[in-house]
PDB file of C-alpha atoms in Angstrom:
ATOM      1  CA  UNK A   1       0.000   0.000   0.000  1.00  0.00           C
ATOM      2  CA  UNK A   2       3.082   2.616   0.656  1.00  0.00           C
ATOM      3  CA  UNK A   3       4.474   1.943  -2.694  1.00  0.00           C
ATOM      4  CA  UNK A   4       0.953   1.877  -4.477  1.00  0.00           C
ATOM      5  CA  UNK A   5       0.769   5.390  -2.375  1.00  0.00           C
ATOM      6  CA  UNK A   6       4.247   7.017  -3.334  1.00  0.00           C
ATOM      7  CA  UNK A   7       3.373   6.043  -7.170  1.00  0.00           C
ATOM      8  CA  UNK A   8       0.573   8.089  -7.156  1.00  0.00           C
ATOM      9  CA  UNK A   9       2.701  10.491  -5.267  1.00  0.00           C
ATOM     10  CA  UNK A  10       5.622  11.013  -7.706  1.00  0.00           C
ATOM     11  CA  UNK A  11       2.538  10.657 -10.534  1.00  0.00           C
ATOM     12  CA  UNK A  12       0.616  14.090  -9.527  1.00  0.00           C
ATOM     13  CA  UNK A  13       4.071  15.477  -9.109  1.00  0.00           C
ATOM     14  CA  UNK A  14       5.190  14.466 -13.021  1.00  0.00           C
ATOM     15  CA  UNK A  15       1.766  15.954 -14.156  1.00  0.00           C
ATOM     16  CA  UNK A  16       2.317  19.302 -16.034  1.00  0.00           C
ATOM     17  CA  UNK A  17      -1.190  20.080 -15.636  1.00  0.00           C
ATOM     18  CA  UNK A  18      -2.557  18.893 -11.611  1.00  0.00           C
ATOM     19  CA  UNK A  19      -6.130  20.331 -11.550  1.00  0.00           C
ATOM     20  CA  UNK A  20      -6.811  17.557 -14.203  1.00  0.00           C
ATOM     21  CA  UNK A  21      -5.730  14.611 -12.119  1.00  0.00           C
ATOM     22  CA  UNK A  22      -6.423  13.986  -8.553  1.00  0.00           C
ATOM     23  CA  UNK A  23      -5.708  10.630  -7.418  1.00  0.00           C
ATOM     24  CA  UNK A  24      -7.654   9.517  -3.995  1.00  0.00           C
ATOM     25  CA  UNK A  25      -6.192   6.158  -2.131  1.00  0.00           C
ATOM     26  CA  UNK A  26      -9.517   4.635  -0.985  1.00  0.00           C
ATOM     27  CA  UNK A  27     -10.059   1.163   0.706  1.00  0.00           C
ATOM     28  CA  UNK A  28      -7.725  -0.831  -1.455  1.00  0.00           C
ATOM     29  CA  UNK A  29      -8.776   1.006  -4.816  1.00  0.00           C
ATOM     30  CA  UNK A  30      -8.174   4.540  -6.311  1.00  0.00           C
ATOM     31  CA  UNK A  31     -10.417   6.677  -8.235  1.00  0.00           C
ATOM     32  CA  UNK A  32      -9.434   9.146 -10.719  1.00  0.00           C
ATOM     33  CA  UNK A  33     -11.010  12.053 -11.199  1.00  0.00           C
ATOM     34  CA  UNK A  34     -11.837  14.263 -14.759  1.00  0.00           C
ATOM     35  CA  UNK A  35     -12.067  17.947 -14.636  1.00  0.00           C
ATOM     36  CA  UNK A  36     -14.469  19.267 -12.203  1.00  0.00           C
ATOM     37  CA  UNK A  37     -16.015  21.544 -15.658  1.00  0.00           C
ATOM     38  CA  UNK A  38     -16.939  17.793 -17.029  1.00  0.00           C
ATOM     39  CA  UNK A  39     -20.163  18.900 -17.907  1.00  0.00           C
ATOM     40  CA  UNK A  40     -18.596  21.875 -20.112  1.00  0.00           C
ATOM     41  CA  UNK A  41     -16.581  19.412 -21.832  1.00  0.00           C
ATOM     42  CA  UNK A  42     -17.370  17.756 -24.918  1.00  0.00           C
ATOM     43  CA  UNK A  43     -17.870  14.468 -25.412  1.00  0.00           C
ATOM     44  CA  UNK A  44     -14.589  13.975 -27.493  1.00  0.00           C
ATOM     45  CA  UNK A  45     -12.540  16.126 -25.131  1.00  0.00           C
ATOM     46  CA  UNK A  46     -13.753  14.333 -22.106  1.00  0.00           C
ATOM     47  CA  UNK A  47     -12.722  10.775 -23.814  1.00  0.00           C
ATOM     48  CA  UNK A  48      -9.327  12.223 -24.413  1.00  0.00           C
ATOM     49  CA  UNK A  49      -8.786  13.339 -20.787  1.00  0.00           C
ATOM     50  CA  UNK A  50      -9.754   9.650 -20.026  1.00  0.00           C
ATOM     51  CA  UNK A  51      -7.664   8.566 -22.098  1.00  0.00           C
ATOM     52  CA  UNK A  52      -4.545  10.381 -20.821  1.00  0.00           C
ATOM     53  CA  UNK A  53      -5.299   9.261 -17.592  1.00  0.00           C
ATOM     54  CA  UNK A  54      -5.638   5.783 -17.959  1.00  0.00           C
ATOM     55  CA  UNK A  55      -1.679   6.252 -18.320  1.00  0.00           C
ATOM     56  CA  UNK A  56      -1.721   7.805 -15.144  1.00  0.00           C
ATOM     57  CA  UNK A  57      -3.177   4.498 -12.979  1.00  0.00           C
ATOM     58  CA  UNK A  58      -0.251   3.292 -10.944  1.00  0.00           C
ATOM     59  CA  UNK A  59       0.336  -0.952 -10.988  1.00  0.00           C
ATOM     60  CA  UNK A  60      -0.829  -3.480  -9.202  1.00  0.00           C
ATOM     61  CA  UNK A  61       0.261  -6.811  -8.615  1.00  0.00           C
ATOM     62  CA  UNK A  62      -2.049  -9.506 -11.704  1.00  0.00           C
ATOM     63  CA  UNK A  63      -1.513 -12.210  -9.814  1.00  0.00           C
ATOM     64  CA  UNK A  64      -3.530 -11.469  -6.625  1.00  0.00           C
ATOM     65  CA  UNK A  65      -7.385 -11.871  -7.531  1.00  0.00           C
ATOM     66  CA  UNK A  66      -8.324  -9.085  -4.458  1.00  0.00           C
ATOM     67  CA  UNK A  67      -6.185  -6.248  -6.243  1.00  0.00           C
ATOM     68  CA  UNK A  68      -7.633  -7.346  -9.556  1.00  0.00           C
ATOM     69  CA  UNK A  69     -11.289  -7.212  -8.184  1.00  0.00           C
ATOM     70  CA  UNK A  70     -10.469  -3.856  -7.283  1.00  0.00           C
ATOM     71  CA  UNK A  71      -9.740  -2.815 -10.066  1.00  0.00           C
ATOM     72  CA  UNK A  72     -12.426  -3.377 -11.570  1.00  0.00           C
ATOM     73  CA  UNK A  73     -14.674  -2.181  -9.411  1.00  0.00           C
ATOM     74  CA  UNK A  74     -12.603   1.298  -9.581  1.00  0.00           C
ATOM     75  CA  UNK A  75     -13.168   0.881 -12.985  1.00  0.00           C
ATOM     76  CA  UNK A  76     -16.810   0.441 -13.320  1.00  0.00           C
ATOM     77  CA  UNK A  77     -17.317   3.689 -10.287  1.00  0.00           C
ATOM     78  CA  UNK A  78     -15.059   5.984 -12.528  1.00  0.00           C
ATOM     79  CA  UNK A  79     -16.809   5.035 -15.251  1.00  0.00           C
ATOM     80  CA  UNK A  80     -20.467   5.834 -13.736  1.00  0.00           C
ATOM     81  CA  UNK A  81     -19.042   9.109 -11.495  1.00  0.00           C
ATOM     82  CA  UNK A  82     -17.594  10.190 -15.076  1.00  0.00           C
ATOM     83  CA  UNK A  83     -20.179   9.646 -17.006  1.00  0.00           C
ATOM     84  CA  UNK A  84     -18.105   7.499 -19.106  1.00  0.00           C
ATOM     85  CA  UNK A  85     -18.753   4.387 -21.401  1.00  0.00           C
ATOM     86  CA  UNK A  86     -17.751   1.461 -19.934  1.00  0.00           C
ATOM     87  CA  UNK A  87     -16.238  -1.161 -22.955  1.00  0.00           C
ATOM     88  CA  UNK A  88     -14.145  -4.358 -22.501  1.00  0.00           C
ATOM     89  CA  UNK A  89     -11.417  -3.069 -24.044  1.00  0.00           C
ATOM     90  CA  UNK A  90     -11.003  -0.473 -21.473  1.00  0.00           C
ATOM     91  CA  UNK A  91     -11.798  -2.504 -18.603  1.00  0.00           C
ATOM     92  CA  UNK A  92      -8.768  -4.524 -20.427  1.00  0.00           C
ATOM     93  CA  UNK A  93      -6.705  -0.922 -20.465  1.00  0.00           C
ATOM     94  CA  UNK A  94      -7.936  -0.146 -16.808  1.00  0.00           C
ATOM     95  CA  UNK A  95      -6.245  -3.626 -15.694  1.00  0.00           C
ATOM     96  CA  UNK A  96      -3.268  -2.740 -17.434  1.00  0.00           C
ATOM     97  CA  UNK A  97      -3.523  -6.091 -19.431  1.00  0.00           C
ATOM     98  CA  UNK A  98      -4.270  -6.610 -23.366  1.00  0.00           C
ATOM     99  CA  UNK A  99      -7.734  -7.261 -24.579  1.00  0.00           C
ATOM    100  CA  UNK A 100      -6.608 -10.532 -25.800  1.00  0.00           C
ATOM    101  CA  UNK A 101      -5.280 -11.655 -22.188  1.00  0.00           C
ATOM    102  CA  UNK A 102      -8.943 -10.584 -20.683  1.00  0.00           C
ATOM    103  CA  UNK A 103     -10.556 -12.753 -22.929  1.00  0.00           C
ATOM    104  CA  UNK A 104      -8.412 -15.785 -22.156  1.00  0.00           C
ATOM    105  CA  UNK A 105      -8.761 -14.250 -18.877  1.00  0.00           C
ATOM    106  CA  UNK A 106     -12.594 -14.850 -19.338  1.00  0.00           C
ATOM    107  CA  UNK A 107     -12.383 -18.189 -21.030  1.00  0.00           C
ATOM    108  CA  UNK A 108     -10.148 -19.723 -18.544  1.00  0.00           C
ATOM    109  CA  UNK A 109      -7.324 -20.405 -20.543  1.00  0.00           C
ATOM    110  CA  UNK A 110      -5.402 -18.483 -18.097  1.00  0.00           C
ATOM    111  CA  UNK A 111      -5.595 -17.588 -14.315  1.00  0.00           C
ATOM    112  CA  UNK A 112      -8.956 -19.546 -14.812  1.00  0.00           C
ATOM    113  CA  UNK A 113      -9.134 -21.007 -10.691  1.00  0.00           C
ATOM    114  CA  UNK A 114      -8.598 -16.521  -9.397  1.00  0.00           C
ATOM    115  CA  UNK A 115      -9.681 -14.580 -12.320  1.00  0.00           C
ATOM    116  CA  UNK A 116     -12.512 -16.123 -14.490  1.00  0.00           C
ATOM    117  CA  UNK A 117     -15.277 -15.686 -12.101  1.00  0.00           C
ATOM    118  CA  UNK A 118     -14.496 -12.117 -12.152  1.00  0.00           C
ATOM    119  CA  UNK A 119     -14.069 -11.008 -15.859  1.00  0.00           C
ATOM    120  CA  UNK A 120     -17.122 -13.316 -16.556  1.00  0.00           C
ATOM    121  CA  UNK A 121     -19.164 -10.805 -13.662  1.00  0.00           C
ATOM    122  CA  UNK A 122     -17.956  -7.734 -15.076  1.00  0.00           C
ATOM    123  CA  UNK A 123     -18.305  -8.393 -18.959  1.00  0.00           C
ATOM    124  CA  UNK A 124     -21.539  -9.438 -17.430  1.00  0.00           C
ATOM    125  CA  UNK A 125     -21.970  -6.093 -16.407  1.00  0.00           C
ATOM    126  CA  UNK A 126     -20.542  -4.258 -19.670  1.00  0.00           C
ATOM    127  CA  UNK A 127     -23.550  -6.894 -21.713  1.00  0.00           C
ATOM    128  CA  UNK A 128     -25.991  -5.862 -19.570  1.00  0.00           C
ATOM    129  CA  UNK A 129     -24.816  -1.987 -19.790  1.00  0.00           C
ATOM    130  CA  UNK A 130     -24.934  -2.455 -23.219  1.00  0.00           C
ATOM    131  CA  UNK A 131     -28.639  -4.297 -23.746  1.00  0.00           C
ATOM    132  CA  UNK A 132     -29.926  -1.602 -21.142  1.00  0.00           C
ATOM    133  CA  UNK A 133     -27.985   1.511 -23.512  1.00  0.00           C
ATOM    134  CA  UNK A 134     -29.994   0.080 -26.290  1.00  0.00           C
ATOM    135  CA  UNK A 135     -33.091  -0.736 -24.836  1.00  0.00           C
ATOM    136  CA  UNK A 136     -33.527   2.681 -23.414  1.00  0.00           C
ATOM    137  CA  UNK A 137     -32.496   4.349 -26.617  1.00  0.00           C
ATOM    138  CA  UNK A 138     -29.314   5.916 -24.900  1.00  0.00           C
ATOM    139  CA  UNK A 139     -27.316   4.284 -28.102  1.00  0.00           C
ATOM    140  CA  UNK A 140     -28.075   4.203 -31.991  1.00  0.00           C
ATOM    141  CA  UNK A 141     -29.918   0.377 -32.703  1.00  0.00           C
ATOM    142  CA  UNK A 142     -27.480   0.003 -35.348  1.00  0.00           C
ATOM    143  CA  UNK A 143     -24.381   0.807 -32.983  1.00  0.00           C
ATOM    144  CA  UNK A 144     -25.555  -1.705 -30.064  1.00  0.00           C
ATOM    145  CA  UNK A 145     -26.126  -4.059 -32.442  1.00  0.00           C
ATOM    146  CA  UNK A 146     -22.779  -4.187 -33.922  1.00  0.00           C
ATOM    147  CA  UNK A 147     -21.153  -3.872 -30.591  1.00  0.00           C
ATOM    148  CA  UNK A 148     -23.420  -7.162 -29.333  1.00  0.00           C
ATOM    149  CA  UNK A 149     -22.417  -8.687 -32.145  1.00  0.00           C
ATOM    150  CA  UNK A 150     -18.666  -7.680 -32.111  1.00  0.00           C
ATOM    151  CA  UNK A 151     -17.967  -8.381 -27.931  1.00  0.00           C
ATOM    152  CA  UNK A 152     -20.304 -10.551 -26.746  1.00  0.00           C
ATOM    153  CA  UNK A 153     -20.962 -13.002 -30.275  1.00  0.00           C
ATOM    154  CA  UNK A 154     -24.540 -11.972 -30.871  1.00  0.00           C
ATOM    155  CA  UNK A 155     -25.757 -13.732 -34.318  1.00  0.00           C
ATOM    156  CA  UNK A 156     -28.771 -12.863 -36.318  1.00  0.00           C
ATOM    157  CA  UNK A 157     -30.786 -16.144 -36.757  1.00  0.00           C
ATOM    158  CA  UNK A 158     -32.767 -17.251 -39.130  1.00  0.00           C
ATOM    159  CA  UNK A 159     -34.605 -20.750 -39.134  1.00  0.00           C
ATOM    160  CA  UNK A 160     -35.473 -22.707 -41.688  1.00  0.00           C
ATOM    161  CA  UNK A 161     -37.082 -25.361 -41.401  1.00  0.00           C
ATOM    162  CA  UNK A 162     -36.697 -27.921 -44.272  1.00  0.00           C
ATOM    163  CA  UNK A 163     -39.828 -30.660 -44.576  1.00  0.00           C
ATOM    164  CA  UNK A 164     -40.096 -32.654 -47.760  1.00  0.00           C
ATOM    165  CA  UNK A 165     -43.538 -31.890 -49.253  1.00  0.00           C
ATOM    166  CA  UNK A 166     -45.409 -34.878 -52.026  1.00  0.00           C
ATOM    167  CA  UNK A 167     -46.145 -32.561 -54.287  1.00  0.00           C
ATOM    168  CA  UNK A 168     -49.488 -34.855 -54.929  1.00  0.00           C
ATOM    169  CA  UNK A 169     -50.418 -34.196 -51.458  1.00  0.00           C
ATOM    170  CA  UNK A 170     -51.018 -36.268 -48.470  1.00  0.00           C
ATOM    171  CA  UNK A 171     -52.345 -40.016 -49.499  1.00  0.00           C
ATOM    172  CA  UNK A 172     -52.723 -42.306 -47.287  1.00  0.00           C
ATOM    173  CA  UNK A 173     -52.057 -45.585 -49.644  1.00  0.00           C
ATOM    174  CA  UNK A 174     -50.562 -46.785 -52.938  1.00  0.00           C
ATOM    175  CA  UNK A 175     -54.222 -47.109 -54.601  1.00  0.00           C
ATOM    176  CA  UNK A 176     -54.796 -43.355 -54.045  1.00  0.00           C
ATOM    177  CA  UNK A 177     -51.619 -42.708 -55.563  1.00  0.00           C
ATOM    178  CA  UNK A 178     -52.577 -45.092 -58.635  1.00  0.00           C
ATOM    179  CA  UNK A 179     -55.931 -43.450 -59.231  1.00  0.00           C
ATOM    180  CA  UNK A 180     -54.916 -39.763 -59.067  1.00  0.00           C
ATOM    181  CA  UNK A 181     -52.280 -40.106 -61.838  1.00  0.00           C
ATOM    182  CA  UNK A 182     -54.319 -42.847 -63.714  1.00  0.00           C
ATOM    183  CA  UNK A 183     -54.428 -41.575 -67.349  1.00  0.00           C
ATOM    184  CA  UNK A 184     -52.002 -38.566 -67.092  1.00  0.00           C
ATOM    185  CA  UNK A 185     -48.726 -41.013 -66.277  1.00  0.00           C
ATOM    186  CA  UNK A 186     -48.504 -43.760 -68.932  1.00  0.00           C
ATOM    187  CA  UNK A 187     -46.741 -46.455 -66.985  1.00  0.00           C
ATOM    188  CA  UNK A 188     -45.536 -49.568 -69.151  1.00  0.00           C
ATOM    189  CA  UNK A 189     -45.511 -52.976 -67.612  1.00  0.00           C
ATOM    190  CA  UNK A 190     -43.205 -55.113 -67.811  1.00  0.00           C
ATOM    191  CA  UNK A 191     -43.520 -58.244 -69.852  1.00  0.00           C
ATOM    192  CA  UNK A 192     -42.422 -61.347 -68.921  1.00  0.00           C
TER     193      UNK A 192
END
């Protein structure tokens, strides 16, 4: 905790420009926080100033699932104090780990007995962000549905449903069969 602290320390110090970072130790996390003009910023300029922060978080140690948890928790309360999107690939950034190493992260190919359980709760979280962004018309339909598709391997589906059809109809025996094409089906018969 007195390194994590002296990090953040020698961080604010390093920053040209302090009124746009403030760093707060909290119970085992940190928070960053934007500008306090957020509202006056837009959109684009308050994604940059994320951005520049994100290389601002100080490390933490992978291996131990409680930091890790953490983290993404401080992730996912910047996010909603900020009014910021929350994405897996900056949940990936905010962990200080490539997006491919979440998902194997999330698939268990890696770390899959600490850290599954809790990628799988918070990309939980981002879907359900998501689904609730699009059901309440806070994003485009044709931007959630691309980002379903792209992070969480929604598929449209179509069924089709493929049932041989007699094109005589339904008959029940041979004889019915014999009498509805008698005359317009010559059928020769053998001779012995």
């Amino acid at each position: 905790m007195q390194l994590r602290q002296e990090y953040m320390q020698k961080k604010l110090e390093e920053s040209q420009d302090k009124s746009e970072v403030e760093i707060m130790p909290g119970d085992g996390w940190f928070s960053l926080e934007l500008d306090p003009d957020l509202d006056k910023l837009k959109p684009q300029q308050r994604y940059r100033r994320y951005k520049n922060l994100l290389k601002n978080i100080p490390p933490y140690d992978q291996d131990d699932p409680s930091q890790v948890k953490n983290r993404i928790n401080s992730y996912f309360h910047f996010c909603n104090e900020n009014d910021i999107a929350i994405s897996p690939a900056d949940l990936a950034k905010w962990l200080k780990i490539s997006s491919g190493t979440l998902r194997r992260w999330r698939n268990g190919e890696y770390r899959s007995s600490t850290h599954q359980k809790l990628i799988e709760d918070a990309w939980d979280s981002i879907e359900g962000d998501l689904v609730n962004s699009l059901r309440t018309g806070a994003i485009s339909p044709p931007s959630g549905i691309f980002l379903l598709k792209n992070w969480f391997n929604y598929k449209d589906v179509q069924d089709l449903v493929v049932a041989p059809k007699n094109p005589l109809g339904e008959l029940q025996n041979l004889e019915e069969l014999r009498k509805r094409i008698e005359g317009t089906v010559i059928i020769e018969e053998e001779k012995e």
